[in-house]
CSV table of C-alpha atoms in Angstrom, one decimal:
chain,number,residue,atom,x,y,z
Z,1315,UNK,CA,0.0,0.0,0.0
Z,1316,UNK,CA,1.5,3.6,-1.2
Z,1317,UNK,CA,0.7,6.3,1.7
Z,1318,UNK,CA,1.6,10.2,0.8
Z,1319,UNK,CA,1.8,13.1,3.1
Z,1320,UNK,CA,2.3,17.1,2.5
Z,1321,UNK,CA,3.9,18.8,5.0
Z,1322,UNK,CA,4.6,22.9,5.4
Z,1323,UNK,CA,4.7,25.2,2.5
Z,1324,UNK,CA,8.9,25.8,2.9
Z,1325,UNK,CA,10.2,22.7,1.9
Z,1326,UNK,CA,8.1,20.5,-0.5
Z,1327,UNK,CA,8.0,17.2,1.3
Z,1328,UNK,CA,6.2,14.1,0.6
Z,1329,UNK,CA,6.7,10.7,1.6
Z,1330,UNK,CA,5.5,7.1,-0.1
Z,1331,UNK,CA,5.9,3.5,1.8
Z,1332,UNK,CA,6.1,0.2,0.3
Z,1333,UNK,CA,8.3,0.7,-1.7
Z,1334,UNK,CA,11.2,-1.5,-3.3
Z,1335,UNK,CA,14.4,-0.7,-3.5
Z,1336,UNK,CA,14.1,-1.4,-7.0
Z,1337,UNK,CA,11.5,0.8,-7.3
Z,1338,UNK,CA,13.4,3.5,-5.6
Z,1339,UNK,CA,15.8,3.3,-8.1
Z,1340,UNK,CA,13.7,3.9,-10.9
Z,1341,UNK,CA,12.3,7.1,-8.9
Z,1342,UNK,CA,15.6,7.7,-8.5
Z,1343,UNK,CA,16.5,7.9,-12.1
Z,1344,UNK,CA,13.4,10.2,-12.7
Z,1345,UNK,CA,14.5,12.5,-11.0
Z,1346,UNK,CA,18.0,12.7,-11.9
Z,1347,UNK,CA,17.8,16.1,-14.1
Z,1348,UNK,CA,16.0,17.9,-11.3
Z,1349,UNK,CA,17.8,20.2,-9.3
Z,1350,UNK,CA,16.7,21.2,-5.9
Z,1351,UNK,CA,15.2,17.6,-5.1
Z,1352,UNK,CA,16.1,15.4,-2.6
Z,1353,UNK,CA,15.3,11.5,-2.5
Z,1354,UNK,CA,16.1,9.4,0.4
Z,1355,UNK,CA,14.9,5.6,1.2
Z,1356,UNK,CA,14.9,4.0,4.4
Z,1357,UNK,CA,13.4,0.2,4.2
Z,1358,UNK,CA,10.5,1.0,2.2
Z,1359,UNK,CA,9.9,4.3,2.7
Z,1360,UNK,CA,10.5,7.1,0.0
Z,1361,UNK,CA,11.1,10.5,1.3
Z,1362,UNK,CA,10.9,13.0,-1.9
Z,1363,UNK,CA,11.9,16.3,-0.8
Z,1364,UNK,CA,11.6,19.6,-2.9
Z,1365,UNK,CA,14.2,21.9,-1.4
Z,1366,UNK,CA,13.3,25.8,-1.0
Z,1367,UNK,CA,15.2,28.9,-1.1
Z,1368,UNK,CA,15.4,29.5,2.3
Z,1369,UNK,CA,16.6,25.6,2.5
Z,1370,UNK,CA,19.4,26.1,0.6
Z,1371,UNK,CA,20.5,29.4,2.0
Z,1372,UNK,CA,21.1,28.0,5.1
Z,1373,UNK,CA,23.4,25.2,4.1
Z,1374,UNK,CA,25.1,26.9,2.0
Z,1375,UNK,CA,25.9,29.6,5.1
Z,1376,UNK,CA,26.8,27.0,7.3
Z,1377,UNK,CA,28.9,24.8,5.3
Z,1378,UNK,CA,31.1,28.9,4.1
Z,1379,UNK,CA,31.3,29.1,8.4
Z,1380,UNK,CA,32.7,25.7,8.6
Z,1381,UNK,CA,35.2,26.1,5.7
Z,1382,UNK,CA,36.2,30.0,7.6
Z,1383,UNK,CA,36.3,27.3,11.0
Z,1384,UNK,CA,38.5,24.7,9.6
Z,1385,UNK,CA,40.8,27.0,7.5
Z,1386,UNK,CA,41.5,29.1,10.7
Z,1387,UNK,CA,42.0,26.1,12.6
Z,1388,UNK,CA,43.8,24.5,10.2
Z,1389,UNK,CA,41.9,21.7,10.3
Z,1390,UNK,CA,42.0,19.4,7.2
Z,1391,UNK,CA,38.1,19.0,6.1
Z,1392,UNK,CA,37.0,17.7,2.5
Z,1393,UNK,CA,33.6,19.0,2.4
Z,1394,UNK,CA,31.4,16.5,0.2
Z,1395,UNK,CA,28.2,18.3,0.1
Z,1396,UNK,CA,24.9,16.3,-0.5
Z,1397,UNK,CA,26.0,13.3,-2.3
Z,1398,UNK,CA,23.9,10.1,-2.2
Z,1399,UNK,CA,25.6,7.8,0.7
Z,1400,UNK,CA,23.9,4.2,0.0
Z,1401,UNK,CA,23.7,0.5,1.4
Z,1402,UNK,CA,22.3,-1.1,-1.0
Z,1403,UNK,CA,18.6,-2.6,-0.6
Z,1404,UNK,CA,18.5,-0.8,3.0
Z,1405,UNK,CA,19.1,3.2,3.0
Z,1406,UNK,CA,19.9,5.6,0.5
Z,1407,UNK,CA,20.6,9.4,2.0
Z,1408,UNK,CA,21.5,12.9,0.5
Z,1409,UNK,CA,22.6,15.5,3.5
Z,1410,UNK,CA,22.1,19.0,3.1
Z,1411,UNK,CA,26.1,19.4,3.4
Z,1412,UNK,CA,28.6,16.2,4.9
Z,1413,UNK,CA,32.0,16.3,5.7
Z,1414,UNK,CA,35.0,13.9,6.4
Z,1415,UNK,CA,37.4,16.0,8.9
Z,1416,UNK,CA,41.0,15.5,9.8
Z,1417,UNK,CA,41.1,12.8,7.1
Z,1418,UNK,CA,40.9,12.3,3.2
Z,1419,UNK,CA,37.4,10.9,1.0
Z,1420,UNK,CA,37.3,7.7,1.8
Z,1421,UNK,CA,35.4,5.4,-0.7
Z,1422,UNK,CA,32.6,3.3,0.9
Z,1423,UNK,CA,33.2,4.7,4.7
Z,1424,UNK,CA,30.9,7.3,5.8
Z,1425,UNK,CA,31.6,10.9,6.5
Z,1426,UNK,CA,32.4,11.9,10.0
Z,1427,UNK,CA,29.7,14.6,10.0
Z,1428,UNK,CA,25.8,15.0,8.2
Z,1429,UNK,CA,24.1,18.4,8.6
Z,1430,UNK,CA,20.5,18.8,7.4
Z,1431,UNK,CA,18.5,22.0,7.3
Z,1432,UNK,CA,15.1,21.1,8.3
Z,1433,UNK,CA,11.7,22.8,7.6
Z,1434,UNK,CA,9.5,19.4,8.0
Z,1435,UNK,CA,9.4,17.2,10.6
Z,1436,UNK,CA,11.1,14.5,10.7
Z,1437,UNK,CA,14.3,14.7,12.7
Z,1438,UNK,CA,14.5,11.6,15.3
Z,1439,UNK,CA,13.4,9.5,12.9
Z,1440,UNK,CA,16.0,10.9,10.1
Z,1441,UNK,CA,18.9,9.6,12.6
Z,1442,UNK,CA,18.1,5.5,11.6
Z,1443,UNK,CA,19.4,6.2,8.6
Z,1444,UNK,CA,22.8,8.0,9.6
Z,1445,UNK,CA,22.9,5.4,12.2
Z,1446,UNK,CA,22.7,2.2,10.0
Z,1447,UNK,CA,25.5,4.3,7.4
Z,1448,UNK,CA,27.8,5.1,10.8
Z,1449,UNK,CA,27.8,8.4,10.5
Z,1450,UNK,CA,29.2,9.7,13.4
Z,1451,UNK,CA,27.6,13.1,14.3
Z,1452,UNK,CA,24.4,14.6,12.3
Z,1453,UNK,CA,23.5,18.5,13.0
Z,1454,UNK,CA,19.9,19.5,12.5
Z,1455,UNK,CA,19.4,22.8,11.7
Z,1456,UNK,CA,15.6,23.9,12.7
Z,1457,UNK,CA,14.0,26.9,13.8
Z,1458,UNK,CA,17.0,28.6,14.7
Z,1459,UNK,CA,18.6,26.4,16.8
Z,1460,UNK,CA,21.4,23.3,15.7
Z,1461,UNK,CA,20.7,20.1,17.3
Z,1462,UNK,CA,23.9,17.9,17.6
Z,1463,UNK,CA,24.1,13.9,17.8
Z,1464,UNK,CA,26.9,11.7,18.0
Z,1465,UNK,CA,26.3,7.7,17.1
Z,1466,UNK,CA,27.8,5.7,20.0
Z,1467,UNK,CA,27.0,1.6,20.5
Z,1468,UNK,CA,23.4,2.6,21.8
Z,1469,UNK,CA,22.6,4.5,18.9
Z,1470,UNK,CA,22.6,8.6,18.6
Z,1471,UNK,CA,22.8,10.4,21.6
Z,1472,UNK,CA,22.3,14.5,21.9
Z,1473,UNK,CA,25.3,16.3,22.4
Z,1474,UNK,CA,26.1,20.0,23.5
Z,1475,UNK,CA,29.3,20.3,21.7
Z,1476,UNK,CA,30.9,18.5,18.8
Z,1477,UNK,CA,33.3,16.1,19.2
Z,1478,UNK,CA,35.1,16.0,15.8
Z,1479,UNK,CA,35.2,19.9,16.0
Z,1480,UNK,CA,35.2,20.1,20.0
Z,1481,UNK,CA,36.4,23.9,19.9
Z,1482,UNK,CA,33.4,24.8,17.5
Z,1483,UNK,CA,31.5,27.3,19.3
Z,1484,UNK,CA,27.8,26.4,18.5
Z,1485,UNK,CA,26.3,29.5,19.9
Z,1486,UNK,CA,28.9,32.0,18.2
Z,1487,UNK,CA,27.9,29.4,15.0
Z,1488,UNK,CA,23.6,29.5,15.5
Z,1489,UNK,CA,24.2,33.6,16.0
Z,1490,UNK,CA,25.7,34.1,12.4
Z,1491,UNK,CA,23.4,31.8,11.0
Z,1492,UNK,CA,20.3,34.1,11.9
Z,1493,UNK,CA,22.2,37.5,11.1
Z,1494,UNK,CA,20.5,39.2,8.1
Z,1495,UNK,CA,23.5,40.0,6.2
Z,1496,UNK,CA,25.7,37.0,5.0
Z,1497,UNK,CA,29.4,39.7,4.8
Z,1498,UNK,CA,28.5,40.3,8.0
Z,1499,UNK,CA,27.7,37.1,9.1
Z,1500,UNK,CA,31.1,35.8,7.8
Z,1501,UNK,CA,32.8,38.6,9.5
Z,1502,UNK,CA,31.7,38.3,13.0
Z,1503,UNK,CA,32.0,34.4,12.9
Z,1504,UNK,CA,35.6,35.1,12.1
Z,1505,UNK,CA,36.3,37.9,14.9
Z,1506,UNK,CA,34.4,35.4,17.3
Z,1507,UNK,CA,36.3,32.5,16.6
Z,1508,UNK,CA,40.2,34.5,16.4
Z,1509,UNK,CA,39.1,36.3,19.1
């Protein structure tokens, strides 16, 4: 049976169940020429998200902050954006921006870090799928505020500071995301974290 729900007007976001991952694929191949959608699959379950303005705006900002964090830090990052992290049959995930940190790509190992703006709902349930990947953290970004998780051997667990960037400060970081010019944005997140 093929359930579909519509959630806010921000983010486009609907979501089928029972399907295949065969099927999924084929969805997937649909929808290959269009930018600004997101597919993700979770043991039968197709998330289709249309992404907004506002969406991308915000990953974009936070993943220029992390670059002006890890460059001042000098902190080796290789920022891999939203590319399609899969196991085969079980999961198949696009972040809003993922990173591997301290350490080069990696084929077929996970990125240390997932960060997805959210406009839906959705979030708890989200981490399954960076769990059974082995992500190690995943940042939400909703309403204003950055919710961290780090995977340990009980699953994810909420955290108050990163532990792959444990000198990050989060509140200096959520402060410039919500400042209405993006210069100056970048500017005070740089005098915050020299400083």
């Amino acid at each position: 049976m093929m359930t579909q729900t519509l959630l806010r007007p921000l983010d486009q976001r609907f979501i089928h169940s029972g399907i295949s991952w065969e099927q999924f694929k084929l969805i997937e191949q649909g929808f290959s020429d269009s930018p600004g959608i997101k597919l993700f699959y979770y043991r039968g379950e197709v998330e289709i998200l249309a992404v907004s303005p506002e969406h991308e705006f915000f990953s974009r900002t936070i993943c220029t902050l992390l670059a002006i964090y890890c460059a001042e830090n000098e902190i080796e990052f290789a920022p891999t954006g939203s590319f399609t992290q899969e196991q085969e049959g079980i999961v198949s995930v696009q972040a809003d921006e993922s990173y591997f940190i301290g350490r080069r790509i990696t084929p077929n190992s996970p990125p240390d870090l997932c960060i997805e703006v959210v406009f839906t709902s959705g979030t708890v349930r989200k981490l399954e799928r960076y769990r059974v990947l082995g992500v190690s953290e995943v940042w939400f970004w909703e309403d204003g505020v950055l919710a961290m998780y780090r995977l340990g051997s009980e699953g994810y667990a909420k955290i108050s500071a990163s532990v792959i960037l444990p000198d990050l400060d989060i509140n200096l970081l959520c402060r410039c995301l919500l400042m209405a010019s993006s210069v100056e944005a970048m500017r005070e997140f740089r005098r915050g974290i020299s400083g």
